[in-house]
XYZ file of C-alpha atoms in Angstrom:
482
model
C 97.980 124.431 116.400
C 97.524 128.135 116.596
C 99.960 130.884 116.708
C 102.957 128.833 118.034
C 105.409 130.953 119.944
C 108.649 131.448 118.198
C 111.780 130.458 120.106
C 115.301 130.196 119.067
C 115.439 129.355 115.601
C 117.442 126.967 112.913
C 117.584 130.181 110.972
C 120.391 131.689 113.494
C 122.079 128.201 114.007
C 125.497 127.674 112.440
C 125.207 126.210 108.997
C 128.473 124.025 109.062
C 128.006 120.554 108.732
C 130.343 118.583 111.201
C 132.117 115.220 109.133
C 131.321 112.756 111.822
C 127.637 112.635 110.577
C 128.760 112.294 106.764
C 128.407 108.124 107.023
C 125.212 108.600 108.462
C 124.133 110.554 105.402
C 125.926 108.770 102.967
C 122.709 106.087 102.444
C 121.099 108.266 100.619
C 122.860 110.462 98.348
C 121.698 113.934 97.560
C 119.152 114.696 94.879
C 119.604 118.115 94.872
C 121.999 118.912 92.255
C 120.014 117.439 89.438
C 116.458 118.986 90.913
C 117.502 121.941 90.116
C 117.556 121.304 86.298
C 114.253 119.843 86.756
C 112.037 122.584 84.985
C 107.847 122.625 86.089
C 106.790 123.224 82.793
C 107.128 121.099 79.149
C 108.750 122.646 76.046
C 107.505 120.163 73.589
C 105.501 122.593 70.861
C 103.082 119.671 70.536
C 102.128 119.065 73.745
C 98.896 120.691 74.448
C 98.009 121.873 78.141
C 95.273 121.698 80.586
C 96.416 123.810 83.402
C 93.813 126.886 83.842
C 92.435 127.876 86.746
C 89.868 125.216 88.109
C 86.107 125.536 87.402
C 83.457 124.139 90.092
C 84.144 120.554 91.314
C 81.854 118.390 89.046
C 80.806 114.499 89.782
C 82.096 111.723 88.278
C 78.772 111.730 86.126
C 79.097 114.585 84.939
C 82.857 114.320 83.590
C 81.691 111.040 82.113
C 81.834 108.535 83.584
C 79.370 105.982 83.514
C 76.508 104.949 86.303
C 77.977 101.513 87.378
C 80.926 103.154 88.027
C 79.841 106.172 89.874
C 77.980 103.430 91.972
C 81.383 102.189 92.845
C 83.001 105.332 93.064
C 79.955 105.827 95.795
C 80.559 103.042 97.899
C 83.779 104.104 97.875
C 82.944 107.671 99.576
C 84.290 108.858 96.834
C 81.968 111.948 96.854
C 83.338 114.622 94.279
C 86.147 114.291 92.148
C 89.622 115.685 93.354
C 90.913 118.734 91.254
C 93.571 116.300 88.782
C 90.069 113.768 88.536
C 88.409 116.396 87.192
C 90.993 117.422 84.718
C 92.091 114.281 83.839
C 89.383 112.531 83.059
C 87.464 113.892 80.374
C 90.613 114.154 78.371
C 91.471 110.638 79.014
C 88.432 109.884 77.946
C 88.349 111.556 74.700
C 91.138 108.863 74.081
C 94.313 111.051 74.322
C 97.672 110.148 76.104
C 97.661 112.124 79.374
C 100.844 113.438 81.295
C 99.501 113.978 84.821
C 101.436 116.073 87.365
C 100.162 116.657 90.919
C 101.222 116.594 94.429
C 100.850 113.070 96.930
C 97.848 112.713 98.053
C 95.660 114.274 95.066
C 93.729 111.061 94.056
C 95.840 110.317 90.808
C 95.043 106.195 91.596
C 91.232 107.111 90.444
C 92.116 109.649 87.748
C 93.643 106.684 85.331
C 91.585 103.585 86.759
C 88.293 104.744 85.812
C 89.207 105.607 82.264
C 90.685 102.423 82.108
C 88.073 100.625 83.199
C 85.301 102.365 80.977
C 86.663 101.635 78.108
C 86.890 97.940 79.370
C 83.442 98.009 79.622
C 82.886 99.202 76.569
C 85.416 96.540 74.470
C 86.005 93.893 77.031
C 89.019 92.093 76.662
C 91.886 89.973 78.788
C 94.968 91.455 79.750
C 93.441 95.077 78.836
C 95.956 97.468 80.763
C 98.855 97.784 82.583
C 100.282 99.776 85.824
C 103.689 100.305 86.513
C 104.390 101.396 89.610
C 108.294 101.861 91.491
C 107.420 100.272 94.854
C 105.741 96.612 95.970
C 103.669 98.461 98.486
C 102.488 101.054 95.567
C 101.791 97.901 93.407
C 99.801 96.313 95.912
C 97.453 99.276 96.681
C 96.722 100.706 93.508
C 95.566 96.771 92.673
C 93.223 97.205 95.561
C 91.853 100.534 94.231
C 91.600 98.528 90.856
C 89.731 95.489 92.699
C 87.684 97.754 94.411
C 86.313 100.108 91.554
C 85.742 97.492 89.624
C 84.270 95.100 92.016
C 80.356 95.512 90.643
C 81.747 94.557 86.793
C 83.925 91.385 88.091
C 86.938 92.624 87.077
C 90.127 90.530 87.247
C 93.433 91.945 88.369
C 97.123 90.522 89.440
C 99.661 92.540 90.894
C 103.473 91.244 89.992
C 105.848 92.411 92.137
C 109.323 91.409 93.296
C 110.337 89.569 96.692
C 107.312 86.280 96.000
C 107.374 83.802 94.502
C 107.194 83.534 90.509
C 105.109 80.711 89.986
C 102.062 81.908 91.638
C 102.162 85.227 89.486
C 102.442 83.250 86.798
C 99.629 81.428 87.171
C 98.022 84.356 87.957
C 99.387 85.388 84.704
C 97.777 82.497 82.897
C 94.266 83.040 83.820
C 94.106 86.041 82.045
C 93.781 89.185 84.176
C 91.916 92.390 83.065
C 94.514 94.847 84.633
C 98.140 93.907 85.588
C 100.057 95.929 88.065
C 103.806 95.425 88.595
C 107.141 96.890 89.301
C 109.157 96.634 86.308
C 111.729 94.382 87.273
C 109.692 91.310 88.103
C 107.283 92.527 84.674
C 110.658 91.981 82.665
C 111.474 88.247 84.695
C 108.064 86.987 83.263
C 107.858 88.588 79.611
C 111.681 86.884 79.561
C 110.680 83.554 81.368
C 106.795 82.799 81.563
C 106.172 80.478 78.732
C 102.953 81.945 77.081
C 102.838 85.115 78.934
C 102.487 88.588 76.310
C 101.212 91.588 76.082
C 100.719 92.322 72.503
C 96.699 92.445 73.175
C 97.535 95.739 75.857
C 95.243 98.519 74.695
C 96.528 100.826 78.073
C 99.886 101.661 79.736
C 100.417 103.432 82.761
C 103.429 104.854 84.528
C 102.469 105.767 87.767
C 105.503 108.265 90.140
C 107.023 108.455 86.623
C 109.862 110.549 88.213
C 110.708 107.651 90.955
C 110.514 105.178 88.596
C 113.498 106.861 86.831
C 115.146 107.806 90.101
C 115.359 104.343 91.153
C 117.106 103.312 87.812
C 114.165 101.666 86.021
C 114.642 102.983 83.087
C 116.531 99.950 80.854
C 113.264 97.813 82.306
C 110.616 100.182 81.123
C 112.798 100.442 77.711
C 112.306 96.402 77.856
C 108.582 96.601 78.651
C 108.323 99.264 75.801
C 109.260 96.712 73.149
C 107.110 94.142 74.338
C 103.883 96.067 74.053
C 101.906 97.261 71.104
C 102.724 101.137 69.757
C 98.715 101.194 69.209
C 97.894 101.976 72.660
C 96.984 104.871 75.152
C 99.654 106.030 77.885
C 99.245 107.558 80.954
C 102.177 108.831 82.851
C 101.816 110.520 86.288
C 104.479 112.018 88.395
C 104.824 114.571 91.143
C 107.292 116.220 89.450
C 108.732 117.043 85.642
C 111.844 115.961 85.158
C 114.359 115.753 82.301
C 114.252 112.225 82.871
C 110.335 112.003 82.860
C 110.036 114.382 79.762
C 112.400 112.042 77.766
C 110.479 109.499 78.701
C 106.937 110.912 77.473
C 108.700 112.080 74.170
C 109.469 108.067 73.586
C 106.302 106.524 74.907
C 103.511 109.450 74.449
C 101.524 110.150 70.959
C 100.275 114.010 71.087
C 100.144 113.803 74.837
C 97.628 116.108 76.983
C 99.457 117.570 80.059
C 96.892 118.407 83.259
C 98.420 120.028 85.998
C 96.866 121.102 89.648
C 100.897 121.682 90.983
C 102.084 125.591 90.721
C 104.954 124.709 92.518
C 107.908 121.911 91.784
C 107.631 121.661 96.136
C 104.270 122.312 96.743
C 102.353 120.996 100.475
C 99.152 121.419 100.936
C 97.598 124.234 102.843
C 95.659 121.712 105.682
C 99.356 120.706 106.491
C 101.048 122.334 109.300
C 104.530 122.282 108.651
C 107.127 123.039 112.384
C 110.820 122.383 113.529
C 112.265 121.804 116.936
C 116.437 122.546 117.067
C 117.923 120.212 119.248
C 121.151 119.413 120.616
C 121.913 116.010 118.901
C 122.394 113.727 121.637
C 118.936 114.742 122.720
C 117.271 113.944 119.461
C 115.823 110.619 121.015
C 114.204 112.325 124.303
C 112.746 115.242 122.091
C 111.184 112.196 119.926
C 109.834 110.158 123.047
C 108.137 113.975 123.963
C 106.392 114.380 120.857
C 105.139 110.910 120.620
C 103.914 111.296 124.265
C 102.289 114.754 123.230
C 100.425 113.137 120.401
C 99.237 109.937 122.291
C 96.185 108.401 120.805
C 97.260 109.373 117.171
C 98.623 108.207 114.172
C 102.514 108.865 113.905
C 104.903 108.174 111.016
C 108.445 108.389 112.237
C 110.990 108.651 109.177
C 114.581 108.026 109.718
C 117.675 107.769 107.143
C 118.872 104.021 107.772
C 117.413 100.512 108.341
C 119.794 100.372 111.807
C 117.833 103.209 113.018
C 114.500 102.676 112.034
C 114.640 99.038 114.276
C 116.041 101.211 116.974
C 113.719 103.785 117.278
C 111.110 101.082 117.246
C 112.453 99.227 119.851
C 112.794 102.206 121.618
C 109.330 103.254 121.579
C 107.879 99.796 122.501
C 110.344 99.957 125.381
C 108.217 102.715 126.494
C 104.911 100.863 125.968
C 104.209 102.969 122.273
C 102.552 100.722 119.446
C 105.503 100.938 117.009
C 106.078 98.913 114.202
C 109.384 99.266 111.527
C 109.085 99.425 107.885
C 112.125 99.292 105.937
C 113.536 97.512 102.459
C 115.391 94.643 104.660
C 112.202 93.184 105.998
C 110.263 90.253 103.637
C 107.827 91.379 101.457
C 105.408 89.649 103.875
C 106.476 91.577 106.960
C 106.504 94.763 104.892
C 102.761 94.350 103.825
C 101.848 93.024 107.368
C 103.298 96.139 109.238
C 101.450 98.530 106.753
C 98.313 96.302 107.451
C 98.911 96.678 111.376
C 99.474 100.644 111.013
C 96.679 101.016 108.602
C 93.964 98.972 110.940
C 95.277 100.693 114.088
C 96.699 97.273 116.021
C 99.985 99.789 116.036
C 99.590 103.545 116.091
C 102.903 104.202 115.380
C 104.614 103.687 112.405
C 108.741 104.169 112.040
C 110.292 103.691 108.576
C 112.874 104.900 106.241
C 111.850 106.205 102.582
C 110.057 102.832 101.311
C 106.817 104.741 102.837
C 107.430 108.116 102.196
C 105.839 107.966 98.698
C 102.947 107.136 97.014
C 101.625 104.724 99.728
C 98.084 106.145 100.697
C 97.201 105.685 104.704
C 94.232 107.741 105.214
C 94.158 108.800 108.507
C 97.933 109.755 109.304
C 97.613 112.654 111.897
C 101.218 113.013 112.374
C 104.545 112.947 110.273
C 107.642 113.427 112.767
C 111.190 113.593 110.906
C 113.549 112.355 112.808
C 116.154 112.282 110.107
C 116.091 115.265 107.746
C 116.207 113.465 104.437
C 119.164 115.234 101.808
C 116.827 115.970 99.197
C 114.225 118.093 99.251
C 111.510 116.460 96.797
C 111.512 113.738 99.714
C 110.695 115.935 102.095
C 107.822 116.675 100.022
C 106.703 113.084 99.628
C 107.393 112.198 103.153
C 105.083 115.222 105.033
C 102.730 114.127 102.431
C 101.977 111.294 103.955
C 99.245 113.394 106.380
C 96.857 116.023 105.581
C 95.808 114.051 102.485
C 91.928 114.300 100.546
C 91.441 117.887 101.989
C 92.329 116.422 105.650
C 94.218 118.508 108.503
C 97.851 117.106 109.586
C 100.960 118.148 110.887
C 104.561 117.787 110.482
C 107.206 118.521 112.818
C 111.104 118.246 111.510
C 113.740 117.477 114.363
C 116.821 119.908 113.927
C 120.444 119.334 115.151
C 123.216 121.524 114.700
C 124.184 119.162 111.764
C 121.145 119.443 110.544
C 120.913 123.015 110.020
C 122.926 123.250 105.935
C 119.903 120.715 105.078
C 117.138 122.233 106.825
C 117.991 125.668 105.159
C 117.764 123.997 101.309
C 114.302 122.997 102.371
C 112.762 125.994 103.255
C 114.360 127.707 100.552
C 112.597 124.942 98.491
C 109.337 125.419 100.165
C 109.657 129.505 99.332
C 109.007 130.127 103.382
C 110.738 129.748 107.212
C 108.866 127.404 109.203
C 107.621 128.240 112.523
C 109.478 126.412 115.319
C 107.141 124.360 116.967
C 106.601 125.358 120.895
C 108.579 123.064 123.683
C 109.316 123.650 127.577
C 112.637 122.168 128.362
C 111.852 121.483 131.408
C 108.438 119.255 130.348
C 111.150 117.698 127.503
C 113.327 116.899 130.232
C 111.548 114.847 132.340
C 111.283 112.018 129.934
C 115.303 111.178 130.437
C 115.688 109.248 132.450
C 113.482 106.923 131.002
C 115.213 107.119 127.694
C 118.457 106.562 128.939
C 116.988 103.118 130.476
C 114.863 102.063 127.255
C 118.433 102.879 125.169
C 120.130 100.590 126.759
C 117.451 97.719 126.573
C 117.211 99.135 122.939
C 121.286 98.560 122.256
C 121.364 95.606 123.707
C 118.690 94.196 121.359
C 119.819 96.371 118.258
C 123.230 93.851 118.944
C 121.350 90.815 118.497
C 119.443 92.100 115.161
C 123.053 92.987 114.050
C 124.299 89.695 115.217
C 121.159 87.241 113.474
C 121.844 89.651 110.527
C 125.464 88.536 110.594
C 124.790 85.232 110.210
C 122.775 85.197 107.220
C 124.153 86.946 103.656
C 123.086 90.377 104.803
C 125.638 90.484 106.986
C 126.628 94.535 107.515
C 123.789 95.787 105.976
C 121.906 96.882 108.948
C 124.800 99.299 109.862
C 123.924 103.165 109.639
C 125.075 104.644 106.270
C 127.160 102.633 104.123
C 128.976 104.040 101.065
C 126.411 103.500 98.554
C 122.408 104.022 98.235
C 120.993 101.220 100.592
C 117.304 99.221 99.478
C 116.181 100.865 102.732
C 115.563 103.573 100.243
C 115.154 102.236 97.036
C 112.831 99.320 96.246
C 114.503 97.502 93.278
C 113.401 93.781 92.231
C 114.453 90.819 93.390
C 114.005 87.464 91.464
């Protein structure tokens, strides 16, 4: 999109809040306060750093890594290494503890696996290394990046996450896996409960979105996991950002750690990504959406809203219309969750509408379109969620629906992004004609959003499903569940 005209602007909008959207807000609370102490850079004196300027891509043979691998790194289409690849793996391979920080999107999956698995090759042994990641979904694609690298050398990996069944993973457990990858809660359940089950042989840990992990309250689990593995190992620990939290973490679980950094910015996006915002009168916010979709027909979309309740909404709404939409959110099973990522990923469903369970971490390569719906309070999720396009040097674009109660949280991001986004070019008219046709599909959309409320009811989750709540909802947080 070139040169978009600029029309009236959030910029001149009143900034005042108005109380009747506080419960809708209220499910996820703001971040903001306590990102401001986050600092970008680490004061530990004996830390060393590997953050100058970036020499001349290199290939994966030349940082090191061996022929079988860069076979598999081939097949892949892996073609060159990604800027944090190229930093982090020769130090990781001269057998020091690495503190990774880069932005979503930069390939960090690759830049501890193939370490990793090198020195597997090299010393082969059962239960080798472990991944710790804050999300099922996370878990279950960084096992598939495992399975896939390490396909030619028969490697053998289980992913343990929450929401299955135990006795599966354990016997998964039991046959001795090269690589493990779990979320910590469930890793905890079977180092408590799995008869035979250890990890006193683990040579490699990694903490993978080191910062969510701590966000989302981890941090008594990974203390847990800490004591059950040997101090004679290496660490890894990759975030997006460097937290208090994260460097507290490092300074109990890092020897003499190596920090490699391609972020100079604590809310860096990418410079393919096209970044816009439409202000909208509120109770239009729906008929602006259904425009956008329709003027991005044939692509891949990512809707992100702030509750489950809307998330099913908006999806019904769209497939009202005849758009492929699927909804992602924490209140769907574990195999729903995976099977609407599956449907997105493969194109069966072009459009995907979710809260923050996909706005991290979760790599979909060929998102052409991120479309917030819902501002999100904080702005290191706005960060993660427009990150979900214009990934691996790819264009994208994201488009951020204003309303006037919008405004107070629209301003903190820009003034976290260090610039005003252009407003993105509409004709009310062309906007306009889509009503009707909303007003029709919200109706068919209420009166099915009563019946979800109303099977919801009858189960234990009764209430859930309502907009907001008083506390932070699983729709955003993806804690584990025995």
């Amino acid at each position: 999109m070139s040169g978009p005209k600029r029309q009236k602007t959030a910029h001149d909008a009143p900034a005042k809040r108005q109380n009747e959207e506080a419960e809708d807000s209220a499910s996820q609370s703001s971040h903001d306060a306590h990102t401001e102490e986050e600092s970008a850079t680490l004061d530990v004196a004996s830390t060393a750093d590997a953050t100058e300027a970036p020499e001349e891509p290199k290939t994966f043979k030349e940082l090191g890594i061996v022929d079988s691998l860069c076979e598999a790194c081939e097949s892949l289409n892996y073609k060159r290494p990604t800027a944090i690849q190229a930093k982090a793996i020769p130090v990781a391979l001269q057998g020091r503890d690495v503190i990774g920080l880069a932005e979503t999107g930069s390939g960090k999956t690759a830049a501890f696996a193939l370490p990793i698995l090198q020195a597997l090759l090299e010393k082969p042994q059962p239960l080798f290394g472990l991944v710790l990641a804050p999300t099922r979904e996370l878990a279950a694609q960084i096992g598939q990046s495992f399975e896939a690298l390490g396909a030619l050398i028969s490697l053998r990996c289980a992913v343990i996450v929450g929401g299955l069944d135990m006795v599966p993973q354990a016997i998964a457990l039991g046959k001795k896996p090269h690589i493990i990858v779990a979320t910590p809660g469930r890793l905890v359940d079977h180092l408590e409960k799995t008869k035979g089950f250890s990890l006193r042989s683990l040579k490699y840990l990694v903490m993978d979105e080191a910062d969510r992990l701590l966000d989302m309250d981890f941090g008594p689990s990974i203390d847990k996991i800490l004591k059950f593995i040997p101090r004679e190992r290496r660490t890894y620990l990759f975030s997006a950002t460097l937290s208090s939290k994260v460097e507290s973490l490092q300074r109990a679980s890092l020897r003499d750690p190596v920090r490699v950094s391609v972020s100079s910015s604590k809310y860096q996006t990418v410079s393919t990504l096209l970044q816009h915002y439409i202000l909208v009168p509120h109770k239009r916010k729906d008929t602006y959406l259904i425009y956008l979709v329709n003027e991005f027909a044939g692509k891949s979309i990512i809707i992100f809203t702030r509750t489950v309740f809307e998330t099913q909404r908006i999806a019904i709404l769209l497939r009202t219309l005849g758009f492929g939409a699927i909804p992602l959110h924490g209140q769907l099973s574990q195999s729903s969750r995976l099977g609407a990522l599956n449907k997105f990923k493969g194109g069966s469903r072009e459009i995907l509408v979710a809260t923050d369970v996909a706005a991290r971490g979760l790599d979909i390569p060929a998102v052409d379109v991120v479309l917030n719906l819902d501002l999100p309070q904080d702005s290191k999720t706005y960060i993660h969620r427009v990150g979900r396009t214009a990934r691996a040097g790819k264009s994208g674009i994201a488009i951020n629906i204003v309303t006037q109660y919008d405004v107070e949280i629209y301003q903190r991001i820009e003034a976290a992004l260090g610039k005003k986004l252009d407003a993105y070019p509409t004709e009310k008219e062309e906007v306009m004609a889509f009503q009707s046709r909303v007003e029709e599909a919200q109706r068919e959309a209420r009166i099915e959003m009563k019946a979800f409320l109303e099977n919801k009811g009858k189960g234990k989750g009764k209430g859930k499903a309502k907009a907001g709540g008083s506390k932070r909802r699983r729709d955003n947080m993806d804690e584990e569940e025995g």
